[in-house]
PDB file of C-alpha atoms in Angstrom:
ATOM      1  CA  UNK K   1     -12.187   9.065 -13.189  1.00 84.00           C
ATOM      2  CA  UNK K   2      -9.709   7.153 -11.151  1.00 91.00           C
ATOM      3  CA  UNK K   3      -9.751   3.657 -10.817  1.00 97.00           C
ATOM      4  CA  UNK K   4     -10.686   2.393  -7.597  1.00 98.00           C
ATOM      5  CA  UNK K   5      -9.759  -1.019  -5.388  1.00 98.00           C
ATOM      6  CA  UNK K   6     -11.219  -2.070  -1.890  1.00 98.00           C
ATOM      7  CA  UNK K   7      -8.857  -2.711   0.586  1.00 99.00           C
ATOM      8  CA  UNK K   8      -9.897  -5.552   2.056  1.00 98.00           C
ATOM      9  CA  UNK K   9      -8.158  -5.458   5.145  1.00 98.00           C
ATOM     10  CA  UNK K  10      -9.535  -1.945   6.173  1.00 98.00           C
ATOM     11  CA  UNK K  11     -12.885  -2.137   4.034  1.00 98.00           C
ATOM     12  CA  UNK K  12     -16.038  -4.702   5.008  1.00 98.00           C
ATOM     13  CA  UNK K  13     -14.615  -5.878   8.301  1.00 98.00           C
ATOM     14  CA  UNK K  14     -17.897  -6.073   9.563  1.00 97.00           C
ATOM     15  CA  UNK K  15     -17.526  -9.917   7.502  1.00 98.00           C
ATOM     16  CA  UNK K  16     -14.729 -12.247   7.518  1.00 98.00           C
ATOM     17  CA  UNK K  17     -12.222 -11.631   4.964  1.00 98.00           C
ATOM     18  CA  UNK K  18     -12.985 -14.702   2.763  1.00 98.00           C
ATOM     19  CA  UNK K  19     -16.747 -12.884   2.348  1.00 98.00           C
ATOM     20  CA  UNK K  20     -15.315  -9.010   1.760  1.00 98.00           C
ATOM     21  CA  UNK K  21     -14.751 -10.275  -1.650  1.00 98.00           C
ATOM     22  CA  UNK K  22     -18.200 -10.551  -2.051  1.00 98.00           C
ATOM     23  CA  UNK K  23     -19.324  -7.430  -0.619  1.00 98.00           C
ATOM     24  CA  UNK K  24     -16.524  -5.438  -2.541  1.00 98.00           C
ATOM     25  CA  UNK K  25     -18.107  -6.777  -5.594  1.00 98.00           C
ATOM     26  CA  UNK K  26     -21.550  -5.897  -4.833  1.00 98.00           C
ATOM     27  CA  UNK K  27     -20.289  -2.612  -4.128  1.00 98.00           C
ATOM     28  CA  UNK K  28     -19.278  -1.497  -8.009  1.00 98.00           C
ATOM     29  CA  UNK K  29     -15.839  -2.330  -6.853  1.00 98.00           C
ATOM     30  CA  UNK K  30     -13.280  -4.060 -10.209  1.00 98.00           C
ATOM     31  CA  UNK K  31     -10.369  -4.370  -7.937  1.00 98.00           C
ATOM     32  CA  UNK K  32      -9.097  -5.227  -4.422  1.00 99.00           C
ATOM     33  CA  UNK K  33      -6.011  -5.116  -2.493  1.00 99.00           C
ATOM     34  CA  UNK K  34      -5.164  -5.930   1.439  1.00 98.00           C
ATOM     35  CA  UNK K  35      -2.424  -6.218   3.633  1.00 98.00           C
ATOM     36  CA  UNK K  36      -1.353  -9.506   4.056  1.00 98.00           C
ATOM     37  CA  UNK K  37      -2.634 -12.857   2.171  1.00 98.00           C
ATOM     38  CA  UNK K  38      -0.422 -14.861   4.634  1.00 98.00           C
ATOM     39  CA  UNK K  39      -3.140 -16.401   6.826  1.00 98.00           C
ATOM     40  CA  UNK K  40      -5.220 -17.927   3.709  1.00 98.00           C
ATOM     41  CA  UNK K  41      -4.100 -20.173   1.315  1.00 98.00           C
ATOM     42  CA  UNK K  42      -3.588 -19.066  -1.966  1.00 98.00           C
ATOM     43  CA  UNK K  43      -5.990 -21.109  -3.703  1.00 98.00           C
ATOM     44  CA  UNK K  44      -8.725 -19.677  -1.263  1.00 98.00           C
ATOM     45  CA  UNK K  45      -8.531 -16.449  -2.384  1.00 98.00           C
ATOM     46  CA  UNK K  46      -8.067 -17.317  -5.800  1.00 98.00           C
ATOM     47  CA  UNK K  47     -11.123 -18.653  -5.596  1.00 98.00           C
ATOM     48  CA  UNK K  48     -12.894 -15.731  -4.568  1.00 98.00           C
ATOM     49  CA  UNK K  49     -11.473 -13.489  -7.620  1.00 98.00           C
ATOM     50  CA  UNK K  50     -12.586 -15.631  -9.795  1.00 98.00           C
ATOM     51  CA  UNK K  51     -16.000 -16.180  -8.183  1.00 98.00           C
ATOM     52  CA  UNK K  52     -16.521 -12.401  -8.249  1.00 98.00           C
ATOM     53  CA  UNK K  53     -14.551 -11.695 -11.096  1.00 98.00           C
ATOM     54  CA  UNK K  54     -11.915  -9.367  -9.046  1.00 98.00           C
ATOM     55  CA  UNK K  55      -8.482  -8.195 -10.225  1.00 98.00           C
ATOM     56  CA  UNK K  56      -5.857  -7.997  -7.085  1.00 98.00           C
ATOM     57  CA  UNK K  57      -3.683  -5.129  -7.545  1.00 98.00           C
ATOM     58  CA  UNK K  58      -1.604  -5.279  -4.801  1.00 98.00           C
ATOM     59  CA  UNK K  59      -0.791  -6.896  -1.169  1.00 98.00           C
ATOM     60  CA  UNK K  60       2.241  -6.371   1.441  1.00 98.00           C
ATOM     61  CA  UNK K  61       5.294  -8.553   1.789  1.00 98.00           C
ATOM     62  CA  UNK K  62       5.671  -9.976   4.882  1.00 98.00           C
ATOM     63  CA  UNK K  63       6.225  -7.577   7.980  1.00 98.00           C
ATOM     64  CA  UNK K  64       6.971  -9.517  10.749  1.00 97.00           C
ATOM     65  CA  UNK K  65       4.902 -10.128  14.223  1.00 96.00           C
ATOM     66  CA  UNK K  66       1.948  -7.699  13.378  1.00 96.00           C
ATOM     67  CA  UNK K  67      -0.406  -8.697  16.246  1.00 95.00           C
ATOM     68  CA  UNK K  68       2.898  -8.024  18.636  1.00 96.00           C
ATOM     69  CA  UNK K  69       3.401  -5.163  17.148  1.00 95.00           C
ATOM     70  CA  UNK K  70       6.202  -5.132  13.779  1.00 96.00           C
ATOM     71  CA  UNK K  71       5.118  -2.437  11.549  1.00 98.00           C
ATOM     72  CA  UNK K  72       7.667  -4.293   8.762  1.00 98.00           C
ATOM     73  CA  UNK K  73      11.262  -5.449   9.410  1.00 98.00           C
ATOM     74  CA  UNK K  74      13.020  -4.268   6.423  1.00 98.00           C
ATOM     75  CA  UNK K  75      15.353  -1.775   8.130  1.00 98.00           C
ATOM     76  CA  UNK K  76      16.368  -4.399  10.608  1.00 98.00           C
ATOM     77  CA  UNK K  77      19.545  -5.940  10.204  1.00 98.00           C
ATOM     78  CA  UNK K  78      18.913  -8.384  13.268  1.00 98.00           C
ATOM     79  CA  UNK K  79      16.239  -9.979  10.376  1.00 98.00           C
ATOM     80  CA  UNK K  80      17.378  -9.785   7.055  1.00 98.00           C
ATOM     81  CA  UNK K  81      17.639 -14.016   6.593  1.00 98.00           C
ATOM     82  CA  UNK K  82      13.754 -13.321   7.983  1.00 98.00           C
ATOM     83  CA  UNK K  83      12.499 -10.761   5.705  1.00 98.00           C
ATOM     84  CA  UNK K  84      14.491 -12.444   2.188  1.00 98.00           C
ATOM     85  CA  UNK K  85      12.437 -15.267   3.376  1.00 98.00           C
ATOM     86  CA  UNK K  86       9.391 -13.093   2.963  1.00 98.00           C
ATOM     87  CA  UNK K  87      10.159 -12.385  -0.161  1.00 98.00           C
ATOM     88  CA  UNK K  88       9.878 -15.582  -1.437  1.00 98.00           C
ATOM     89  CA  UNK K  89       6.963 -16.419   0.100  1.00 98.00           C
ATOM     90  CA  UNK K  90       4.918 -13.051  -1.013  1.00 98.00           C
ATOM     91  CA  UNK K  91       6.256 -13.469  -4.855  1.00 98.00           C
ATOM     92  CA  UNK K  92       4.688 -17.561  -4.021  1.00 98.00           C
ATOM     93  CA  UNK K  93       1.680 -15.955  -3.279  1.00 98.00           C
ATOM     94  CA  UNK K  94       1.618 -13.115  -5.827  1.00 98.00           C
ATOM     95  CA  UNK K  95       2.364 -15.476  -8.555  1.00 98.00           C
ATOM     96  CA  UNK K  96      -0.506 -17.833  -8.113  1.00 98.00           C
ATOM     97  CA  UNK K  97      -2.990 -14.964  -7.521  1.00 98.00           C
ATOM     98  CA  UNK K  98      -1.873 -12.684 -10.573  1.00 98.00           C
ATOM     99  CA  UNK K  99      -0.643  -9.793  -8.688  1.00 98.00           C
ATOM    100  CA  UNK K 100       1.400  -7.512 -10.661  1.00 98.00           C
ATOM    101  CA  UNK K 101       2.910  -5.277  -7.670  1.00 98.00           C
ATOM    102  CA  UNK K 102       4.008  -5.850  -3.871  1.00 98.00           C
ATOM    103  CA  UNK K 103       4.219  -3.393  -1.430  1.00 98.00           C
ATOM    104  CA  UNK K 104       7.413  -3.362   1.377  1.00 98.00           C
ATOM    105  CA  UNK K 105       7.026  -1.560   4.923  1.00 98.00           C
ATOM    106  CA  UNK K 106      10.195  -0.560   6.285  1.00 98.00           C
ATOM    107  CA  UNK K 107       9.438  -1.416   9.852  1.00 98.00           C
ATOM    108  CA  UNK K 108      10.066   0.630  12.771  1.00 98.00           C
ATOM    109  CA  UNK K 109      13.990   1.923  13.230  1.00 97.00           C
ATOM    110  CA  UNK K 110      15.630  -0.464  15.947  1.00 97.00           C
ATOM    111  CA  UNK K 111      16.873   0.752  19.060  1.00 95.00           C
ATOM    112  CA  UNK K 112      19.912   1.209  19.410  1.00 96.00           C
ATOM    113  CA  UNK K 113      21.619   0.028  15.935  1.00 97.00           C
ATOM    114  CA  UNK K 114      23.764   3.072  13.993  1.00 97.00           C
ATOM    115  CA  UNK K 115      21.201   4.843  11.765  1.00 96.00           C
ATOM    116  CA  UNK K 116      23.639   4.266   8.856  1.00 98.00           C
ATOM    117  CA  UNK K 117      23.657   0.872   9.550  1.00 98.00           C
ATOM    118  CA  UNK K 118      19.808   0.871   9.106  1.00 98.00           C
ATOM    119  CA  UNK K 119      19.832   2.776   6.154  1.00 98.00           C
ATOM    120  CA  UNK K 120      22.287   0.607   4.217  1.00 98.00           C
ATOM    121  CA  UNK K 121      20.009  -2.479   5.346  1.00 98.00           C
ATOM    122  CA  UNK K 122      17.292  -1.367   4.050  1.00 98.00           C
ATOM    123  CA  UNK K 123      18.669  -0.598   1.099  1.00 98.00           C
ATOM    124  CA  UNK K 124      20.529  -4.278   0.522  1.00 98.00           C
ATOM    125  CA  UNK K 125      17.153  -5.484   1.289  1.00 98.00           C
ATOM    126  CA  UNK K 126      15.327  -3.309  -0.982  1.00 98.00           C
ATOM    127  CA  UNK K 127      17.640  -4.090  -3.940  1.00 98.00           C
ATOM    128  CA  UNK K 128      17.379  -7.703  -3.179  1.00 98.00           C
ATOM    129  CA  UNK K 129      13.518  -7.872  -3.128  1.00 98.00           C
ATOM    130  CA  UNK K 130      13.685  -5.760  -6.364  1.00 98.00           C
ATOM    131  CA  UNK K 131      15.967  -7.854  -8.054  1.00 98.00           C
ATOM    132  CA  UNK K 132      13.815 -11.104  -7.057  1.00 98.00           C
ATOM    133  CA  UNK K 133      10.585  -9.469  -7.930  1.00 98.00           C
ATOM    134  CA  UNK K 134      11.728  -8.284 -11.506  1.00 98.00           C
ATOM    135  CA  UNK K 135      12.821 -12.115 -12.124  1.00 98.00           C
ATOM    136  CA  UNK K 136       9.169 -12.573 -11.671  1.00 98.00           C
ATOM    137  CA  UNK K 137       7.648  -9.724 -13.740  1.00 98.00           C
ATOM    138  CA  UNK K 138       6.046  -8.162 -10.316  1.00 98.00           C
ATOM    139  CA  UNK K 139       6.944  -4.674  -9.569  1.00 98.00           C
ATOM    140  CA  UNK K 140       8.202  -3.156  -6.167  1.00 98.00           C
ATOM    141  CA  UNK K 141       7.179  -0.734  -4.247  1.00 99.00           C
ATOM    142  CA  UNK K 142       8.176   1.370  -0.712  1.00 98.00           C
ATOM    143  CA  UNK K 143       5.462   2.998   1.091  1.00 98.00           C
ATOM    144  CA  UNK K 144       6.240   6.053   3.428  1.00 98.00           C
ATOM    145  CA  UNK K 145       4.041   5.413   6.592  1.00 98.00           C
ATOM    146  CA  UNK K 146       3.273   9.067   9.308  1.00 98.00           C
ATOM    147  CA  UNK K 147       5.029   9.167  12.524  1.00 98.00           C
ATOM    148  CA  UNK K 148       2.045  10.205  14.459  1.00 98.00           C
ATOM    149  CA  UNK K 149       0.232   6.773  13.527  1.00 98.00           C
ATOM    150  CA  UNK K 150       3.304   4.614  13.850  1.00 98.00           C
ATOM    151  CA  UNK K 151       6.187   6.359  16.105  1.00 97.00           C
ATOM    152  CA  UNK K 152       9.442   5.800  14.859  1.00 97.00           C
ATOM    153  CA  UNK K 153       8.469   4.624  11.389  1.00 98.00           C
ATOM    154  CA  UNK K 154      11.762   4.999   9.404  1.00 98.00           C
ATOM    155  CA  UNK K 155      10.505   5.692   5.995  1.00 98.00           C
ATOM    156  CA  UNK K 156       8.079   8.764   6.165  1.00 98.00           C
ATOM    157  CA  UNK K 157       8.851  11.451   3.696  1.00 98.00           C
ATOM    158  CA  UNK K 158       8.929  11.689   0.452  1.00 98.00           C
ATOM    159  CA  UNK K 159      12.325  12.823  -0.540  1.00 98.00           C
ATOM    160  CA  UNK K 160      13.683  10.644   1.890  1.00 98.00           C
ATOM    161  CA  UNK K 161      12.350   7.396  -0.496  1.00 98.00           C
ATOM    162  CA  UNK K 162      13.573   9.055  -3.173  1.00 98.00           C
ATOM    163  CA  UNK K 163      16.727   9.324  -1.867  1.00 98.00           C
ATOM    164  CA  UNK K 164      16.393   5.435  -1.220  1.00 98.00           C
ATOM    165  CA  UNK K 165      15.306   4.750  -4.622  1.00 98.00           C
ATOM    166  CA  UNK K 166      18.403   6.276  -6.258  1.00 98.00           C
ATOM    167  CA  UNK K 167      20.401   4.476  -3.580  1.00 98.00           C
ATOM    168  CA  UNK K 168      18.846   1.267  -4.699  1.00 98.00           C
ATOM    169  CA  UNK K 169      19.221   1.804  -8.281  1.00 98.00           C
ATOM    170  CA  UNK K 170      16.603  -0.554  -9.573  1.00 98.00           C
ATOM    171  CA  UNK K 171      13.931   0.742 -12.189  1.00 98.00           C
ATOM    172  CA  UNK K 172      11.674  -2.016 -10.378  1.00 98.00           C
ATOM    173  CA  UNK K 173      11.526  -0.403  -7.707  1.00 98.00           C
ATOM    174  CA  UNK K 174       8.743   2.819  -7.486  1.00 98.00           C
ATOM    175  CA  UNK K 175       6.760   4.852  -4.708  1.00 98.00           C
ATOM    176  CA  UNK K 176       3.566   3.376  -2.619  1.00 98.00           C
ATOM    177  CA  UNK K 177       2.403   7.151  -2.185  1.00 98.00           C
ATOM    178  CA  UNK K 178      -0.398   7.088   0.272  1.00 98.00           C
ATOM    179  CA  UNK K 179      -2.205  10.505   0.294  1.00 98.00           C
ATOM    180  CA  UNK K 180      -3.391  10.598   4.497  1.00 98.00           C
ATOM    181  CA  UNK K 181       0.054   9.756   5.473  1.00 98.00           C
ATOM    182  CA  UNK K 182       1.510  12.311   3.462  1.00 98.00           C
ATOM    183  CA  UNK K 183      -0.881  15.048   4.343  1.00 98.00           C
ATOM    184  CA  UNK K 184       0.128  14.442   7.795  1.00 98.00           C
ATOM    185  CA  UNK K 185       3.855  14.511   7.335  1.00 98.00           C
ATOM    186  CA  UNK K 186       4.331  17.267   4.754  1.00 98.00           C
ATOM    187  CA  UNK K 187       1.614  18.276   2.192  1.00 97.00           C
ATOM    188  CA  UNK K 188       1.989  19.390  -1.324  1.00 97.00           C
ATOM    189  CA  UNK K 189       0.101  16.340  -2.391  1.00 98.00           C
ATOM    190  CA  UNK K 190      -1.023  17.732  -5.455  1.00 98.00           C
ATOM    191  CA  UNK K 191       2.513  19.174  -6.875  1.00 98.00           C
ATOM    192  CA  UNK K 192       4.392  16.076  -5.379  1.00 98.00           C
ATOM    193  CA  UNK K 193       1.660  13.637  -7.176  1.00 98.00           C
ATOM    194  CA  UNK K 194       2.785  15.288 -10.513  1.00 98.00           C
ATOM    195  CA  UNK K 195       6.676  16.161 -10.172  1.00 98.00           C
ATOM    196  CA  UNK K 196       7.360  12.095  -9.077  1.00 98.00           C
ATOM    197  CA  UNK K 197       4.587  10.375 -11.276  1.00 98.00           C
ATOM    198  CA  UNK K 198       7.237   8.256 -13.092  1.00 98.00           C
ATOM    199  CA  UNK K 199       7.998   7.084  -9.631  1.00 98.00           C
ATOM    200  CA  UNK K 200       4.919   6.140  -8.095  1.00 98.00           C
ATOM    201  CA  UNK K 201       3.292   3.055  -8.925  1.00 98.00           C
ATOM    202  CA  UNK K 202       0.306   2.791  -6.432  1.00 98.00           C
ATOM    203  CA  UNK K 203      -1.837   5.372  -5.086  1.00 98.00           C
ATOM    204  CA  UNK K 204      -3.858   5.143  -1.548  1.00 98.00           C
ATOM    205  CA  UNK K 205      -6.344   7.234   0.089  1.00 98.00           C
ATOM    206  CA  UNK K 206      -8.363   8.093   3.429  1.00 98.00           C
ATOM    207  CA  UNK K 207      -9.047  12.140   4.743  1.00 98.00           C
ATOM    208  CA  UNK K 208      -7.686  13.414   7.718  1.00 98.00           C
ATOM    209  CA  UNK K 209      -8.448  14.005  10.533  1.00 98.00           C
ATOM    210  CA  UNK K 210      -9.503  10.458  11.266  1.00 98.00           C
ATOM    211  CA  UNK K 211      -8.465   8.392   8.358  1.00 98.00           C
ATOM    212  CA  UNK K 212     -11.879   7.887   7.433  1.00 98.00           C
ATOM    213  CA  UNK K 213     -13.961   8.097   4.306  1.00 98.00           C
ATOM    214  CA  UNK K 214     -12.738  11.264   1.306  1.00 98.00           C
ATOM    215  CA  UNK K 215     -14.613  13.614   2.246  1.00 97.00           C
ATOM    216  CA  UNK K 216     -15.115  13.288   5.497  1.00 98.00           C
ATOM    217  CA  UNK K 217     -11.847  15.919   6.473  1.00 98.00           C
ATOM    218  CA  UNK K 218      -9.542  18.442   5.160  1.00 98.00           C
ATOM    219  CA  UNK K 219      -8.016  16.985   1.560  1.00 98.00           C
ATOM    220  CA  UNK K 220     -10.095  18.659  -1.267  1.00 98.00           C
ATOM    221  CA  UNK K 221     -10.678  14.641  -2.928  1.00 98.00           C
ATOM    222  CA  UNK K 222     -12.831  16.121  -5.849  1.00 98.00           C
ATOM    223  CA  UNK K 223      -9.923  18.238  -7.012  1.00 98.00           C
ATOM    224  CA  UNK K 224      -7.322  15.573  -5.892  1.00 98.00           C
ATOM    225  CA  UNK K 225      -9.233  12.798  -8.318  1.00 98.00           C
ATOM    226  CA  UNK K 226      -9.429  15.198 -11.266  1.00 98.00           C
ATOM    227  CA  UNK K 227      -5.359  15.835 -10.623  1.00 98.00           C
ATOM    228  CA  UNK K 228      -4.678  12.918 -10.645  1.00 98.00           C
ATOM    229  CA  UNK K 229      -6.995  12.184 -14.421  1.00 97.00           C
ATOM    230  CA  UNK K 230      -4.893  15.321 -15.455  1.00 98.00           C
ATOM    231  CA  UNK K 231      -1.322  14.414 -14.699  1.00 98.00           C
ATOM    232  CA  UNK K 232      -2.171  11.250 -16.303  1.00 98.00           C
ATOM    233  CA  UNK K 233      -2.021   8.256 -13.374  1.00 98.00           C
ATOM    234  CA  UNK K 234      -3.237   4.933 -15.036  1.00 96.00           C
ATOM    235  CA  UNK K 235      -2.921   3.211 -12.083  1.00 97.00           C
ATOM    236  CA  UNK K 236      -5.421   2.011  -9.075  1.00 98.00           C
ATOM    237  CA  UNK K 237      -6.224   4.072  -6.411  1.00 98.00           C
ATOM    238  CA  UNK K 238      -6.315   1.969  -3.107  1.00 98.00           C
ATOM    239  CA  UNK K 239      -9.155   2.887  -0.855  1.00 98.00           C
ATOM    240  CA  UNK K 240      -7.536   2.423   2.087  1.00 98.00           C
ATOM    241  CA  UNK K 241      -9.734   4.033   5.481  1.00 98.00           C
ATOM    242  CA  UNK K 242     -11.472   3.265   8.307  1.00 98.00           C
ATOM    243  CA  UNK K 243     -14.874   3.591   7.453  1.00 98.00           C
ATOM    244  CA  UNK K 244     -16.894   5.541  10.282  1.00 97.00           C
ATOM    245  CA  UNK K 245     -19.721   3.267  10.269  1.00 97.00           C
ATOM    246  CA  UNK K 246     -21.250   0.438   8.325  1.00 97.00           C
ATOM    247  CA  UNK K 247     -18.378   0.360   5.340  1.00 98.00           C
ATOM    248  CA  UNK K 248     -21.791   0.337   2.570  1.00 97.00           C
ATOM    249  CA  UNK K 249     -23.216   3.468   4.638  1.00 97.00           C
ATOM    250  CA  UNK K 250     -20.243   5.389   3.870  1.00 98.00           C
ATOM    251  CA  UNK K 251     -19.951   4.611   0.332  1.00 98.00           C
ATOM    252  CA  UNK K 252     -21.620   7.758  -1.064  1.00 98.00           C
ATOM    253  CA  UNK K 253     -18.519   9.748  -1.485  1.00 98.00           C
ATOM    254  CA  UNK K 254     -17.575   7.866  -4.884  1.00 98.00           C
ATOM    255  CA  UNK K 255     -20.878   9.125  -6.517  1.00 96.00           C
ATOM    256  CA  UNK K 256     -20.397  12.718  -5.047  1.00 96.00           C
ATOM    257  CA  UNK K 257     -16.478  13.020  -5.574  1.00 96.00           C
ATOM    258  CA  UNK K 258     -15.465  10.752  -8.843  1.00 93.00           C
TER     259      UNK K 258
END
């Protein structure tokens, strides 16, 4: 049965964050993850793990203006001073709340820069935040994001991170493979779970259509969850969806599918 962790920033928005703790908790749920911790101080969310007796498993570095619209800023190389600076501040953050792995978006490609010149940014920026991270015994990871959500993502296939992990070189640096985007941009979740274990470190989910509840669309989760027990993943699963209603009324699908 796979371990599973509430994303908090998707999960129990009918509350304000500070009280999705809570609710997580009531809900069965060990573990929770999010987004961004930015906007809270440290010690307020600390409290609330301990209060509920939570493990966080995992949160984003910084990605820019997210309200105006940066999906990340990684690849940029008009913001590289901006995003190193992020990395500080997320491993601040990471090591006062116990969290043992931080995720990096990419961003969007900019206009009109050289798509090498992009690539090899991202990749001095990768090796950097790996580098920084390992200092600090938290692990990296890259997370391929679908073009049809975000247009013009630059990270969104699979063999295209690999590719960037070799490039990088860093065994602290692993996959973020998140099963809805991946459905939508090529498939073969099942056989591309198993061939590139040793390179993924977190696991999300949601169905598709819709990014709602497993379940709820075309990904066989039942079969997907006992995959994943028998290929041997020990690591959380981050439930990661838009639930289509009340986020307690949709809940049922861990009883029927785990």
């Amino acid at each position: 049965m796979p371990q599973l962790s509430a994303n908090l920033s998707m999960l129990f928005t009918e509350r304000p964050f500070l009280e999705r703790f809570a609710a997580a908790a009531q809900a069965g749920f060990k573990a929770v993850e999010f987004m961004f911790p930015y906007a809270f101080s440290a010690e307020a969310i600390q409290a609330e793990l301990q209060k509920h007796q939570l493990q966080l498993v995992l949160h984003n570095l910084p990605a820019g203006d997210w309200e105006g619209g940066d999906r990340g800023i990684a690849c940029d190389p008009a913001r590289v001073e901006e995003f190193r600076a992020g990395v500080a501040q997320a491993i601040a953050y990471a090591n006062a709340l116990g969290v043992p792995r931080l995720n990096c978006l990419a961003g969007k490609a900019p206009a009109g820069v050289d798509t090498a010149v992009v690539r090899q940014t991202l990749v001095d920026n990768l090796r950097f935040a790996a580098q920084a991270l390992e200092q600090n015994g938290i692990r990296l990871l890259v997370e391929m994001i679908n073009t049809f959500d975000i247009p013009g993502f630059y990270l969104h296939g699979t063999n295209q991170a690999l590719a960037l992990l070799d490039e990088v070189g860093s065994p602290n640096l692993q996959l973020q493979y998140d099963v809805y985007h991946m459905q939508r941009m090529e498939g073969e979740i099942a056989a591309t779970l198993q061939k590139q274990l040793p390179r993924i470190g977190h696991v999300q989910i949601a169905d598709n259509p819709g990014r709602n509840e497993p379940g709820t669309g075309e990904i066989n989760y039942a079969f997907l969850f006992r995959h994943l027990d028998a290929i041997g993943y020990q690591g959380w699963v981050g439930c990661e969806y838009k639930p289509a209603g009340q986020t307690e009324d949709g809940l049922g699908w861990i009883k029927a599918l785990t």
